[in-house]
Amino acid sequence: PQGIGSPSVYHAVIVIFLEFFAWGLLTAPTLVVLHETFPKHTFLMNGLIQGVKGLLSFLSAPLIGALSDVWGRKSFLLLTVFFTCAPIPLMKISPWWYFAVISVSGVFAVTFSVVFAYVADITQEHERSMAYGLVSATFAASLVTSPAIGAYLGRVYGDSLVVVLATAIALLDICFILVAVPESLPEKMRPASWGAPISWEQADPFASLKKVGQDSIVLLICITVFLSYLPEAGQYSSFFLYLRQIMGFSSESVAAFIAVLGILSIIAQTIVLSLLMRSIGNKNTILLGLGFQILQLAWYGFGSEPWMMWAAGAVAAMSSITFPAVSALVSRTADADQQGVVQGMITGIRGLCNGLGPALYGFIFYIFHVELNELPMPESPSGGSVITQYHLQQNSIIPGPPFLFGACSVLLALLVALFIPEHTNLNVRSSNWKKHCGSHGHPHSPQAPGEAKEPLLQDTNV
């Protein structure tokens, strides 16, 4: 196959790192350009742009995934990275075209889907979770480092240099795919021509969502994911703009906030998550993560000082354990031959939230008239004057209304999650579980429900 060496996870990791490092460099310049382009309805337009992008990604992800199953991964890695990074040079050429192309680029902004398929092609089933974790950790690492670098370069040399550097890194990523990345899909699985048909069922973005109601346990899990990830997606789209414009953070402070939050999240999703899964179990870990998320969103909503944002950010890192714990619970719920289907449902719901969440947050900001008359340029992260001016203009005791709405949504998710059974796999995979226990020589009699141990943690393969 074309490329350097045989297909490996490291090829996928480098592709992800370069793409999101390029975008991370533009964090601070994008916030400034966004407000300068839409000075009257900044949050609303930001929500609409990110919402259109998310919905297009949700609609196109199954089609691109199905096409890559037929025609190979490399060409679609090239396609998704090229169109995802296409808006970058337009930031300084034409801001209006920049945001328009960002919206439309959602059709191809599904690099993660193709990368996960690439990893699945070249790993055994027992290696896959670790490989996915490596890809996700690389994504987090790129966002930890790049915003701080972009903010520093922008302050010293100007935003134009940052845009040029981000464009160069995006081109480097494209060249790396062309030259170094080998095709992962075996030749025998690809048809002779590019005219091979695919079925509508493969390309239907709602196919996985239609199956949600067929199992009550899966339905509860999916509702929990929807109610908890909807505010998370909205928060991610607007929070850095909120820090910059409403809370008076400088570009360097926003970059430092992202870095600290990213590092704490990596620690929470590795060391802390492992300890919690072993000590309090899968379901209780999910409930604890949702509890942290409620506290974090409420703190963001009522916080009016920069130190409150930093404190709530530490809580936000702990709330990041929720989705890995949900994924583990889902893997226990489904049979081995249903893992892809059930995980696909969760991914589809998250894709839907990526479209609805930003638009919802932008609309709530608009309803509560959280807008700015001018672009504040604080020299320090304290930003007291900006915040005081904001409160005098708004006469509101709630600085961040969308975050309080998000806290209510996550509270509903917590109530739904209470009804998820702890040991769901016993009904689905009872025969396999008994066989597993017998093969390892555990002669003990069946335990009472209160004494049952975590099957996930007893399974040596996992």
Short mmCIF file of C-alpha atoms in Angstrom, two decimals:
data_model
loop_
_atom_site.label_atom_id
_atom_site.label_comp_id
_atom_site.label_asym_id
_atom_site.label_seq_id
_atom_site.Cartn_x
_atom_site.Cartn_y
_atom_site.Cartn_z
CA PRO A 1 0.00 0.00 0.00
CA GLN A 2 1.05 3.59 -0.60
CA GLY A 3 2.49 5.27 2.45
CA ILE A 4 5.33 4.80 4.91
CA GLY A 5 5.33 1.44 6.66
CA SER A 6 2.28 -0.60 7.50
CA PRO A 7 -0.93 1.03 8.82
CA SER A 8 -0.67 1.85 12.53
CA VAL A 9 -2.46 3.78 15.24
CA TYR A 10 0.36 6.33 15.16
CA HIS A 11 -0.61 7.38 11.64
CA ALA A 12 -4.11 8.19 12.92
CA VAL A 13 -2.74 9.97 16.00
CA ILE A 14 -0.54 12.30 13.93
CA VAL A 15 -3.44 13.18 11.59
CA ILE A 16 -5.67 14.11 14.54
CA PHE A 17 -2.96 16.05 16.37
CA LEU A 18 -2.01 18.22 13.39
CA GLU A 19 -5.62 19.03 12.45
CA PHE A 20 -6.74 20.12 15.91
CA PHE A 21 -3.42 21.80 16.73
CA ALA A 22 -3.99 24.04 13.70
CA TRP A 23 -7.50 24.93 14.87
CA GLY A 24 -6.37 25.37 18.48
CA LEU A 25 -3.91 28.07 17.41
CA LEU A 26 -6.87 30.12 16.16
CA THR A 27 -8.83 30.06 19.45
CA ALA A 28 -7.99 33.63 20.51
CA PRO A 29 -8.07 35.23 17.01
CA THR A 30 -11.42 33.59 16.25
CA LEU A 31 -13.05 35.12 19.36
CA VAL A 32 -11.95 38.62 18.27
CA VAL A 33 -12.98 38.17 14.62
CA LEU A 34 -16.34 36.73 15.67
CA HIS A 35 -17.24 39.80 17.70
CA GLU A 36 -15.92 42.23 15.10
CA THR A 37 -17.98 40.51 12.38
CA PHE A 38 -21.20 40.21 14.42
CA PRO A 39 -21.01 43.00 17.02
CA LYS A 40 -24.74 43.08 17.84
CA HIS A 41 -25.65 39.40 18.07
CA THR A 42 -22.32 37.74 18.78
CA PHE A 43 -23.56 34.78 20.84
CA LEU A 44 -26.59 34.15 18.63
CA MET A 45 -24.53 34.06 15.42
CA ASN A 46 -21.84 31.91 17.08
CA GLY A 47 -24.55 29.44 18.10
CA LEU A 48 -26.08 29.37 14.62
CA ILE A 49 -22.70 28.86 12.89
CA GLN A 50 -21.70 26.01 15.20
CA GLY A 51 -25.22 24.59 15.13
CA VAL A 52 -25.36 24.39 11.33
CA LYS A 53 -21.90 22.81 11.30
CA GLY A 54 -22.90 20.21 13.92
CA LEU A 55 -26.15 19.26 12.20
CA LEU A 56 -24.43 18.87 8.83
CA SER A 57 -21.81 16.66 10.48
CA PHE A 58 -24.55 14.53 12.05
CA LEU A 59 -26.27 14.10 8.69
CA SER A 60 -23.12 13.36 6.69
CA ALA A 61 -21.15 11.15 9.11
CA PRO A 62 -22.97 7.87 8.29
CA LEU A 63 -22.69 8.49 4.53
CA ILE A 64 -18.97 9.25 4.66
CA GLY A 65 -18.44 6.27 6.97
CA ALA A 66 -20.32 3.98 4.60
CA LEU A 67 -18.38 5.28 1.60
CA SER A 68 -15.08 4.73 3.41
CA ASP A 69 -16.17 1.14 4.13
CA VAL A 70 -16.43 0.62 0.38
CA TRP A 71 -13.74 2.84 -1.12
CA GLY A 72 -11.07 2.93 1.61
CA ARG A 73 -10.06 5.21 4.46
CA LYS A 74 -7.11 7.19 3.08
CA SER A 75 -9.04 9.12 0.44
CA PHE A 76 -11.69 10.12 2.99
CA LEU A 77 -9.08 11.12 5.57
CA LEU A 78 -7.70 13.44 2.90
CA LEU A 79 -11.16 14.75 2.04
CA THR A 80 -12.28 15.42 5.63
CA VAL A 81 -9.01 17.07 6.72
CA PHE A 82 -8.89 19.27 3.60
CA PHE A 83 -12.45 20.59 3.94
CA THR A 84 -12.28 20.90 7.74
CA CYS A 85 -9.15 23.09 7.45
CA ALA A 86 -10.27 24.98 4.31
CA PRO A 87 -11.73 27.96 6.26
CA ILE A 88 -8.45 28.72 8.10
CA PRO A 89 -6.76 31.02 5.52
CA LEU A 90 -10.05 32.88 4.97
CA MET A 91 -9.96 34.40 8.47
CA LYS A 92 -7.79 37.32 7.33
CA ILE A 93 -9.04 37.39 3.73
CA SER A 94 -12.78 37.69 4.39
CA PRO A 95 -14.36 37.05 7.83
CA TRP A 96 -17.83 36.64 6.30
CA TRP A 97 -16.58 33.91 3.95
CA TYR A 98 -14.62 32.43 6.85
CA PHE A 99 -17.74 31.82 8.96
CA ALA A 100 -19.83 30.79 5.95
CA VAL A 101 -17.28 28.13 4.95
CA ILE A 102 -17.04 26.94 8.58
CA SER A 103 -20.79 26.29 8.55
CA VAL A 104 -20.73 24.40 5.26
CA SER A 105 -17.55 22.50 6.17
CA GLY A 106 -19.65 20.54 8.67
CA VAL A 107 -20.54 18.23 5.78
CA PHE A 108 -16.96 16.94 5.85
CA ALA A 109 -16.01 17.73 9.47
CA VAL A 110 -16.13 14.08 10.49
CA THR A 111 -12.44 13.25 10.71
CA PHE A 112 -12.95 11.43 13.99
CA SER A 113 -15.39 8.97 12.41
CA VAL A 114 -12.92 8.03 9.65
CA VAL A 115 -9.99 7.89 12.09
CA PHE A 116 -11.88 5.51 14.43
CA ALA A 117 -12.73 3.33 11.42
CA TYR A 118 -9.04 3.41 10.42
CA VAL A 119 -8.05 2.28 13.93
CA ALA A 120 -10.70 -0.46 13.91
CA ASP A 121 -9.24 -1.85 10.65
CA ILE A 122 -5.77 -2.35 12.11
CA THR A 123 -6.43 -3.39 15.74
CA GLN A 124 -7.77 -6.49 17.42
CA GLU A 125 -10.95 -6.12 19.43
CA HIS A 126 -9.16 -6.31 22.80
CA GLU A 127 -6.71 -3.57 21.68
CA ARG A 128 -9.33 -1.18 20.39
CA SER A 129 -10.34 0.62 23.58
CA MET A 130 -6.72 1.46 24.35
CA ALA A 131 -6.18 2.68 20.77
CA TYR A 132 -9.29 4.87 20.93
CA GLY A 133 -8.08 6.23 24.25
CA LEU A 134 -4.74 7.15 22.66
CA VAL A 135 -6.52 9.02 19.85
CA SER A 136 -8.77 10.89 22.34
CA ALA A 137 -5.80 11.76 24.56
CA THR A 138 -3.93 13.12 21.52
CA PHE A 139 -6.93 15.31 20.68
CA ALA A 140 -6.91 16.65 24.27
CA ALA A 141 -3.14 17.21 24.17
CA SER A 142 -3.40 19.26 20.98
CA LEU A 143 -5.99 21.55 22.58
CA VAL A 144 -3.97 21.84 25.80
CA THR A 145 -0.93 23.28 24.03
CA SER A 146 -2.08 25.13 20.92
CA PRO A 147 -4.38 27.92 22.28
CA ALA A 148 -1.62 29.17 24.60
CA ILE A 149 0.91 29.17 21.74
CA GLY A 150 -1.56 30.95 19.43
CA ALA A 151 -2.39 33.61 22.05
CA TYR A 152 1.31 34.31 22.72
CA LEU A 153 2.23 34.56 19.02
CA GLY A 154 -0.80 36.76 18.35
CA ARG A 155 0.16 39.17 21.13
CA VAL A 156 3.83 39.40 20.09
CA TYR A 157 3.68 39.13 16.29
CA GLY A 158 0.02 39.71 15.40
CA ASP A 159 -2.87 37.45 14.41
CA SER A 160 -1.81 37.29 10.76
CA LEU A 161 1.22 35.21 11.66
CA VAL A 162 -0.98 32.84 13.67
CA VAL A 163 -3.29 32.33 10.68
CA VAL A 164 -0.29 31.67 8.38
CA LEU A 165 1.15 29.16 10.87
CA ALA A 166 -2.20 27.36 11.26
CA THR A 167 -2.55 27.19 7.46
CA ALA A 168 0.96 25.74 7.16
CA ILE A 169 0.22 23.05 9.78
CA ALA A 170 -3.03 22.15 7.98
CA LEU A 171 -1.10 21.79 4.70
CA LEU A 172 1.48 19.66 6.52
CA ASP A 173 -1.34 17.39 7.70
CA ILE A 174 -2.66 17.02 4.14
CA CYS A 175 0.84 16.24 2.83
CA PHE A 176 1.35 13.71 5.61
CA ILE A 177 -1.83 11.88 4.57
CA LEU A 178 -0.82 11.93 0.91
CA VAL A 179 2.74 10.73 1.46
CA ALA A 180 2.95 8.81 4.72
CA VAL A 181 -0.48 7.32 5.58
CA PRO A 182 -1.05 3.85 4.10
CA GLU A 183 -4.52 2.48 3.32
CA SER A 184 -5.90 0.45 6.23
CA LEU A 185 -8.86 -1.22 4.55
CA PRO A 186 -7.73 -4.61 3.10
CA GLU A 187 -7.78 -4.85 -0.69
CA LYS A 188 -10.14 -7.82 -0.63
CA MET A 189 -12.76 -5.70 1.15
CA ARG A 190 -12.73 -2.99 -1.51
CA PRO A 191 -14.50 -3.33 -4.87
CA ALA A 192 -12.62 -3.08 -8.13
CA SER A 193 -14.19 0.25 -9.06
CA TRP A 194 -15.34 3.42 -7.33
CA GLY A 195 -18.85 2.86 -8.61
CA ALA A 196 -19.78 0.29 -5.99
CA PRO A 197 -23.22 1.02 -4.57
CA ILE A 198 -24.11 1.54 -0.91
CA SER A 199 -27.53 1.07 0.65
CA TRP A 200 -29.64 3.91 2.05
CA GLU A 201 -29.69 2.11 5.39
CA GLN A 202 -25.91 2.52 5.64
CA ALA A 203 -26.13 6.24 4.90
CA ASP A 204 -29.25 7.02 6.98
CA PRO A 205 -28.19 9.26 9.91
CA PHE A 206 -31.39 8.42 11.80
CA ALA A 207 -31.01 4.64 11.40
CA SER A 208 -29.29 4.22 14.77
CA LEU A 209 -31.72 6.58 16.51
CA LYS A 210 -34.68 4.49 15.29
CA LYS A 211 -33.35 1.50 17.23
CA VAL A 212 -33.14 3.37 20.53
CA GLY A 213 -36.64 2.51 21.71
CA GLN A 214 -36.29 -1.23 21.10
CA ASP A 215 -34.63 -1.84 24.48
CA SER A 216 -35.70 -0.04 27.66
CA ILE A 217 -32.20 -0.02 29.17
CA VAL A 218 -30.62 1.39 26.01
CA LEU A 219 -33.42 3.98 25.88
CA LEU A 220 -32.60 5.14 29.43
CA ILE A 221 -28.90 5.37 28.59
CA CYS A 222 -29.58 7.33 25.39
CA ILE A 223 -31.89 9.80 27.17
CA THR A 224 -29.19 10.31 29.81
CA VAL A 225 -26.58 10.98 27.12
CA PHE A 226 -28.86 13.41 25.26
CA LEU A 227 -29.82 15.46 28.35
CA SER A 228 -26.23 15.63 29.64
CA TYR A 229 -24.37 16.18 26.37
CA LEU A 230 -26.77 18.83 24.98
CA PRO A 231 -25.59 21.51 27.47
CA GLU A 232 -21.98 20.28 27.18
CA ALA A 233 -22.00 20.79 23.40
CA GLY A 234 -23.56 24.24 23.78
CA GLN A 235 -21.13 25.20 26.51
CA TYR A 236 -18.11 24.14 24.48
CA SER A 237 -19.20 26.28 21.53
CA SER A 238 -19.65 29.52 23.47
CA PHE A 239 -17.78 29.31 26.76
CA PHE A 240 -14.43 30.68 25.61
CA LEU A 241 -16.20 33.59 23.95
CA TYR A 242 -18.12 34.08 27.22
CA LEU A 243 -14.85 34.19 29.20
CA ARG A 244 -13.28 36.61 26.75
CA GLN A 245 -16.15 39.05 26.32
CA ILE A 246 -18.31 38.85 29.46
CA MET A 247 -15.90 37.78 32.21
CA GLY A 248 -13.07 39.97 30.87
CA PHE A 249 -10.40 37.28 30.44
CA SER A 250 -7.41 38.18 28.31
CA SER A 251 -6.36 35.96 25.40
CA GLU A 252 -3.54 34.51 27.52
CA SER A 253 -5.94 33.78 30.39
CA VAL A 254 -8.35 31.94 28.07
CA ALA A 255 -5.45 29.88 26.70
CA ALA A 256 -4.22 29.08 30.22
CA PHE A 257 -7.75 28.12 31.25
CA ILE A 258 -7.99 25.67 28.33
CA ALA A 259 -4.59 24.17 29.18
CA VAL A 260 -5.36 23.67 32.88
CA LEU A 261 -8.81 22.27 32.14
CA GLY A 262 -7.36 19.89 29.55
CA ILE A 263 -4.65 18.58 31.88
CA LEU A 264 -7.13 18.06 34.74
CA SER A 265 -9.55 16.30 32.36
CA ILE A 266 -6.85 13.89 31.20
CA ILE A 267 -6.05 13.04 34.86
CA ALA A 268 -9.75 12.65 35.67
CA GLN A 269 -10.43 10.35 32.69
CA THR A 270 -7.49 8.07 33.44
CA ILE A 271 -6.45 7.81 37.11
CA VAL A 272 -9.61 9.08 38.83
CA LEU A 273 -11.99 7.20 36.54
CA SER A 274 -10.14 3.92 37.09
CA LEU A 275 -10.24 4.33 40.87
CA LEU A 276 -13.94 5.22 40.88
CA MET A 277 -14.90 2.30 38.63
CA ARG A 278 -13.16 -0.10 41.00
CA SER A 279 -14.43 1.42 44.23
CA ILE A 280 -18.02 2.57 43.65
CA GLY A 281 -19.01 0.80 40.40
CA ASN A 282 -20.06 1.81 36.91
CA LYS A 283 -23.48 3.33 37.56
CA ASN A 284 -22.41 5.31 40.63
CA THR A 285 -19.50 6.74 38.65
CA ILE A 286 -21.97 8.03 36.05
CA LEU A 287 -24.16 9.56 38.78
CA LEU A 288 -21.12 11.20 40.40
CA GLY A 289 -20.01 12.65 37.06
CA LEU A 290 -23.49 14.07 36.43
CA GLY A 291 -23.49 15.58 39.91
CA PHE A 292 -20.19 17.34 39.20
CA GLN A 293 -21.60 18.59 35.89
CA ILE A 294 -24.66 20.12 37.62
CA LEU A 295 -22.42 21.88 40.14
CA GLN A 296 -20.10 23.13 37.40
CA LEU A 297 -22.90 24.53 35.21
CA ALA A 298 -24.63 26.22 38.15
CA TRP A 299 -21.31 27.77 39.16
CA TYR A 300 -20.76 29.04 35.63
CA GLY A 301 -24.30 30.44 35.58
CA PHE A 302 -24.10 32.41 38.83
CA GLY A 303 -20.36 33.18 38.78
CA SER A 304 -19.53 36.84 38.32
CA GLU A 305 -15.81 36.86 39.15
CA PRO A 306 -12.88 35.31 37.25
CA TRP A 307 -11.77 33.17 40.23
CA MET A 308 -15.22 31.52 40.19
CA MET A 309 -14.65 30.47 36.60
CA TRP A 310 -11.32 28.87 37.54
CA ALA A 311 -12.89 27.00 40.46
CA ALA A 312 -15.80 25.81 38.31
CA GLY A 313 -13.29 24.69 35.67
CA ALA A 314 -11.73 22.28 38.16
CA VAL A 315 -15.18 20.81 38.79
CA ALA A 316 -15.73 20.62 35.01
CA ALA A 317 -12.67 18.38 34.71
CA MET A 318 -14.25 15.92 37.16
CA SER A 319 -17.51 15.95 35.19
CA SER A 320 -15.61 14.66 32.14
CA ILE A 321 -15.69 11.13 33.61
CA THR A 322 -19.36 10.75 32.66
CA PHE A 323 -19.07 9.77 29.00
CA PRO A 324 -16.28 7.17 29.41
CA ALA A 325 -18.33 5.59 32.20
CA VAL A 326 -21.44 5.57 29.97
CA SER A 327 -19.44 3.94 27.16
CA ALA A 328 -18.30 1.21 29.56
CA LEU A 329 -21.88 0.65 30.71
CA VAL A 330 -23.05 0.41 27.10
CA SER A 331 -20.35 -2.15 26.32
CA ARG A 332 -21.68 -4.29 29.17
CA THR A 333 -25.28 -3.94 28.08
CA ALA A 334 -24.89 -5.23 24.53
CA ASP A 335 -23.81 -8.58 23.16
CA ALA A 336 -20.47 -8.78 21.40
CA ASP A 337 -22.10 -8.68 17.97
CA GLN A 338 -24.17 -5.59 18.91
CA GLN A 339 -21.36 -3.36 20.22
CA GLY A 340 -21.09 -1.32 17.04
CA VAL A 341 -24.84 -0.76 16.82
CA VAL A 342 -25.24 0.44 20.39
CA GLN A 343 -22.11 2.58 20.37
CA GLY A 344 -23.36 4.01 17.05
CA MET A 345 -26.58 5.09 18.75
CA ILE A 346 -24.62 7.00 21.41
CA THR A 347 -22.40 8.59 18.77
CA GLY A 348 -25.46 9.60 16.73
CA ILE A 349 -27.07 11.26 19.74
CA ARG A 350 -23.86 13.13 20.51
CA GLY A 351 -23.72 14.28 16.88
CA LEU A 352 -27.29 15.56 17.16
CA CYS A 353 -26.39 17.44 20.35
CA ASN A 354 -23.39 19.01 18.61
CA GLY A 355 -25.88 20.66 16.26
CA LEU A 356 -28.67 21.50 18.71
CA GLY A 357 -26.57 22.56 21.72
CA PRO A 358 -24.72 25.56 20.22
CA ALA A 359 -27.86 26.87 18.54
CA LEU A 360 -29.82 26.52 21.81
CA TYR A 361 -27.18 28.34 23.85
CA GLY A 362 -26.94 31.13 21.29
CA PHE A 363 -30.72 31.54 21.32
CA ILE A 364 -30.88 31.69 25.14
CA PHE A 365 -28.12 34.31 25.23
CA TYR A 366 -30.16 36.26 22.66
CA ILE A 367 -33.42 35.95 24.66
CA PHE A 368 -31.75 37.27 27.83
CA HIS A 369 -30.05 40.10 25.89
CA VAL A 370 -26.52 39.02 26.80
CA GLU A 371 -24.78 41.14 24.19
CA LEU A 372 -21.90 43.61 24.14
CA ASN A 373 -21.82 47.14 22.85
CA GLU A 374 -18.04 47.17 22.40
CA LEU A 375 -15.14 44.75 22.44
CA PRO A 376 -13.39 44.84 25.83
CA MET A 377 -9.59 44.58 25.73
CA PRO A 378 -8.52 43.85 29.32
CA GLU A 379 -4.79 43.86 30.08
CA SER A 380 -5.09 41.45 33.03
CA PRO A 381 -7.33 38.45 33.80
CA SER A 382 -9.10 40.34 36.60
CA GLY A 383 -11.29 42.39 34.25
CA GLY A 384 -13.28 43.97 37.11
CA SER A 385 -14.32 47.07 35.18
CA VAL A 386 -15.65 45.04 32.27
CA ILE A 387 -17.75 42.85 34.55
CA THR A 388 -19.13 45.85 36.47
CA GLN A 389 -20.06 47.57 33.21
CA TYR A 390 -21.77 44.41 32.05
CA HIS A 391 -23.91 44.18 35.18
CA LEU A 392 -24.86 47.83 34.99
CA GLN A 393 -25.96 47.33 31.38
CA GLN A 394 -27.87 44.11 31.95
CA ASN A 395 -29.32 44.59 35.46
CA SER A 396 -29.29 40.83 35.82
CA ILE A 397 -28.41 38.66 38.81
CA ILE A 398 -27.70 35.71 36.47
CA PRO A 399 -24.64 36.39 34.30
CA GLY A 400 -24.93 33.12 32.34
CA PRO A 401 -28.57 32.03 31.80
CA PRO A 402 -27.78 29.18 29.35
CA PHE A 403 -25.55 27.50 31.93
CA LEU A 404 -28.41 27.37 34.43
CA PHE A 405 -30.63 25.86 31.74
CA GLY A 406 -27.89 23.30 31.18
CA ALA A 407 -27.79 22.50 34.90
CA CYS A 408 -31.53 21.79 34.84
CA SER A 409 -31.09 19.52 31.80
CA VAL A 410 -28.31 17.55 33.52
CA LEU A 411 -30.47 17.27 36.66
CA LEU A 412 -33.10 15.53 34.51
CA ALA A 413 -30.34 13.28 33.13
CA LEU A 414 -29.37 12.38 36.70
CA LEU A 415 -32.96 11.44 37.56
CA VAL A 416 -33.19 9.25 34.43
CA ALA A 417 -29.84 7.61 35.19
CA LEU A 418 -31.11 6.53 38.61
CA PHE A 419 -33.41 4.04 36.83
CA ILE A 420 -30.58 2.37 34.87
CA PRO A 421 -29.91 -1.09 36.40
CA GLU A 422 -26.40 -1.59 37.74
CA HIS A 423 -25.91 -5.13 36.39
CA THR A 424 -27.65 -4.90 33.04
CA ASN A 425 -25.51 -7.52 31.37
CA LEU A 426 -26.81 -10.40 33.46
CA ASN A 427 -30.01 -10.61 31.44
CA VAL A 428 -28.34 -10.03 28.09
CA ARG A 429 -25.30 -12.21 28.43
CA SER A 430 -26.18 -14.59 31.26
CA SER A 431 -24.97 -17.74 29.50
CA ASN A 432 -21.66 -16.16 28.50
CA TRP A 433 -21.18 -14.84 32.02
CA LYS A 434 -21.70 -18.29 33.57
CA LYS A 435 -19.32 -19.82 31.05
CA HIS A 436 -16.76 -17.16 31.88
CA CYS A 437 -17.04 -17.83 35.63
CA GLY A 438 -16.83 -21.59 35.11
CA SER A 439 -13.76 -21.39 32.92
CA HIS A 440 -11.90 -19.43 35.58
CA GLY A 441 -12.73 -21.91 38.30
CA HIS A 442 -14.96 -19.81 40.57
CA PRO A 443 -17.09 -22.45 42.32
CA HIS A 444 -19.00 -19.97 44.43
CA SER A 445 -22.76 -19.86 44.27
CA PRO A 446 -24.60 -16.92 42.65
CA GLN A 447 -24.40 -13.83 44.80
CA ALA A 448 -27.23 -11.65 45.95
CA PRO A 449 -27.76 -8.51 43.89
CA GLY A 450 -26.30 -6.34 46.62
CA GLU A 451 -23.14 -8.45 46.75
CA ALA A 452 -22.59 -8.86 43.01
CA LYS A 453 -19.26 -7.61 41.78
CA GLU A 454 -18.54 -5.57 38.68
CA PRO A 455 -18.49 -7.96 35.68
CA LEU A 456 -16.60 -5.27 33.73
CA LEU A 457 -13.76 -5.33 36.23
CA GLN A 458 -13.70 -9.13 36.54
CA ASP A 459 -13.47 -9.63 32.79
CA THR A 460 -9.76 -9.97 32.10
CA ASN A 461 -10.21 -9.17 28.42
CA VAL A 462 -11.62 -5.75 29.27
#
